[in-house]
XYZ file of C-alpha atoms in Angstrom:
219
model
C 93.806 96.154 89.088
C 94.670 92.867 90.772
C 98.347 93.910 90.986
C 97.303 97.219 92.593
C 95.016 95.427 95.060
C 97.704 92.996 96.094
C 100.228 95.818 96.417
C 97.901 97.795 98.740
C 97.644 94.682 100.955
C 101.427 94.282 101.174
C 101.591 91.233 98.801
C 104.482 92.820 96.842
C 105.993 89.762 95.104
C 102.572 88.682 93.837
C 101.765 92.257 92.746
C 104.950 92.509 90.779
C 104.141 89.237 88.964
C 100.911 90.860 87.705
C 102.693 94.050 86.728
C 105.271 92.084 84.743
C 102.612 89.942 83.085
C 100.734 93.092 82.125
C 103.887 94.577 80.645
C 104.708 91.382 78.702
C 101.125 91.075 77.425
C 100.593 94.625 76.108
C 104.041 96.284 76.148
C 103.115 99.184 73.753
C 100.120 100.401 75.746
C 99.849 103.004 78.552
C 98.973 100.337 81.217
C 101.693 98.011 79.878
C 104.318 100.770 80.229
C 103.072 101.561 83.780
C 103.331 97.898 84.647
C 106.922 97.630 83.454
C 107.867 100.854 85.230
C 106.211 99.749 88.520
C 108.025 96.412 88.489
C 111.392 98.155 87.908
C 110.694 100.751 90.555
C 109.715 98.245 93.247
C 112.847 96.189 92.586
C 114.939 99.410 92.844
C 116.480 99.142 89.374
C 116.537 102.914 89.183
C 119.164 103.461 86.480
C 117.480 100.938 84.184
C 114.090 102.472 85.011
C 115.247 106.053 84.194
C 116.319 104.896 80.756
C 113.066 102.956 80.239
C 110.901 105.876 81.363
C 112.643 108.272 79.055
C 111.825 105.997 76.105
C 108.284 105.373 77.402
C 107.458 109.072 77.762
C 108.651 109.724 74.209
C 106.199 107.134 72.987
C 103.431 108.070 75.414
C 103.832 111.844 76.292
C 100.355 112.206 77.748
C 100.809 109.473 80.380
C 101.097 111.570 83.566
C 101.800 108.474 85.723
C 105.070 107.890 83.828
C 106.193 111.411 84.720
C 105.393 110.704 88.310
C 107.368 107.460 88.296
C 110.292 109.320 86.633
C 110.155 111.985 89.343
C 110.224 109.413 92.142
C 113.039 107.543 90.359
C 115.149 110.694 90.032
C 114.430 111.518 93.711
C 115.704 108.094 94.750
C 118.839 108.847 92.764
C 119.272 112.115 94.654
C 118.552 114.326 91.657
C 115.869 116.456 93.298
C 115.792 119.364 90.834
C 115.291 116.948 87.979
C 112.594 115.160 90.018
C 110.739 118.492 90.546
C 110.842 119.130 86.799
C 109.403 115.664 86.053
C 106.536 116.161 88.537
C 105.776 119.591 87.126
C 105.678 118.135 83.587
C 103.327 115.453 84.825
C 100.961 117.990 86.409
C 101.045 120.034 83.211
C 99.901 116.945 81.317
C 97.412 115.752 83.952
C 96.298 118.685 86.184
C 94.001 116.388 88.097
C 96.635 113.732 88.758
C 96.479 114.140 92.572
C 99.431 111.934 93.459
C 101.836 114.139 91.499
C 100.997 117.127 93.724
C 101.744 115.089 96.824
C 105.072 113.842 95.460
C 106.097 117.331 94.262
C 105.278 118.848 97.670
C 107.370 116.206 99.414
C 110.481 116.382 97.151
C 111.048 120.177 97.623
C 110.596 122.959 100.124
C 107.796 125.138 98.900
C 108.140 128.947 99.053
C 106.095 132.039 98.206
C 106.898 131.433 94.559
C 104.828 128.237 94.805
C 101.643 129.941 95.926
C 99.957 129.531 92.474
C 100.654 125.747 92.829
C 99.208 125.694 96.334
C 96.156 127.629 95.175
C 95.555 124.927 92.495
C 95.851 122.236 95.142
C 93.372 124.030 97.372
C 90.868 124.383 94.499
C 91.203 120.674 93.742
C 90.694 119.790 97.399
C 87.317 121.625 97.276
C 86.192 119.664 94.261
C 83.235 117.527 95.342
C 83.962 115.007 92.584
C 87.108 113.738 94.408
C 86.952 110.450 96.220
C 88.221 110.308 99.819
C 91.577 108.818 98.883
C 92.350 111.670 96.514
C 91.213 114.235 99.111
C 93.414 112.591 101.815
C 96.436 112.802 99.481
C 95.761 116.473 98.730
C 95.288 117.525 102.343
C 98.566 115.845 103.323
C 100.276 117.674 100.479
C 98.696 120.930 101.517
C 99.731 120.331 105.133
C 103.364 119.979 104.001
C 103.072 123.111 101.789
C 101.676 125.285 104.570
C 104.283 123.981 107.007
C 107.005 124.979 104.503
C 105.491 128.482 104.414
C 105.424 128.736 108.202
C 101.595 128.744 108.287
C 101.524 126.131 111.024
C 97.907 126.502 112.090
C 96.747 126.056 108.515
C 99.130 123.093 108.132
C 97.596 121.368 111.140
C 94.106 121.935 109.830
C 94.993 120.136 106.599
C 96.730 117.268 108.451
C 93.605 116.973 110.687
C 91.332 116.782 107.687
C 93.498 114.141 106.039
C 93.727 112.056 109.185
C 89.985 112.330 109.924
C 89.199 111.037 106.391
C 91.801 108.327 106.714
C 90.487 107.189 110.063
C 87.031 106.577 108.555
C 88.588 104.059 106.162
C 90.508 102.114 108.851
C 89.307 99.169 110.884
C 91.011 98.884 114.244
C 90.460 95.681 116.142
C 91.603 96.324 119.708
C 91.157 92.730 120.842
C 93.114 91.335 117.904
C 96.007 93.740 118.615
C 95.992 92.856 122.293
C 95.982 89.127 121.497
C 98.928 89.622 119.111
C 100.848 91.573 121.738
C 100.197 88.985 124.488
C 101.255 86.200 122.133
C 104.507 88.032 121.225
C 105.291 88.616 124.937
C 104.485 84.996 125.684
C 106.676 83.677 122.815
C 109.765 85.788 123.499
C 109.978 84.980 127.201
C 113.155 84.916 129.280
C 113.532 81.081 128.855
C 113.558 81.349 125.059
C 116.096 84.213 125.066
C 118.362 82.466 127.507
C 118.672 79.398 125.239
C 120.235 81.499 122.548
C 122.592 83.609 124.711
C 125.711 81.778 123.311
C 124.631 82.453 119.740
C 125.457 86.194 119.916
C 128.742 87.998 119.821
C 130.673 88.530 123.003
C 132.406 91.595 121.690
C 131.941 94.896 123.455
C 133.172 96.942 120.525
C 130.719 99.705 119.507
C 128.599 99.345 116.347
C 128.644 102.427 114.083
C 125.720 102.689 111.589
C 126.688 104.990 108.739
C 124.876 105.948 105.536
C 121.305 106.454 104.466
C 118.542 107.814 106.688
C 116.417 105.078 108.247
C 119.526 102.843 108.477
C 118.934 101.878 112.099
C 119.057 105.145 113.997
C 116.142 104.158 116.254
C 117.973 100.957 117.164
């Protein structure tokens, strides 16, 4: 729980220490296996993780979180059909494992053939026992699903519901953001930049960024 809390607050190295400690302390338990898998996933050791998850699922076939981690690992490796199969197996094991529906919806383009899956997601979203975080995840997944089907008005309704719920959980401090922005502007002033002019490259050759998405296209 402490690892998850630290992870949610962006303290990734500290969170991974707790995941590893958990895995070392109780390696042959469901939580221990999840801890080992989370630490491998966050350090991007995907080939090692796939092998570990395959063994872990054989030993713990009812652990739906392991199927979800396997699906995300296979997606990172570019094996999307295998990832879909892993998510579907996880949902079959844990039909109320909300995060698996979200990951499945985002790893494939849903079609009319997926309407039974979408119907199950809609039924879950109407379940009053869900906490807000689960409902947010489902509405985002349903928004993606309806968008894939071309039902854009329905998609936006789901996205609106997800964002409305998410907004209630957020604390926005306008003054703090303004102070941070003013401090940044004040720190990176012309005088500071001019002192480091000679540190850069004088070349006018173009820079070509090639490879993965999110590799610097905005820059």
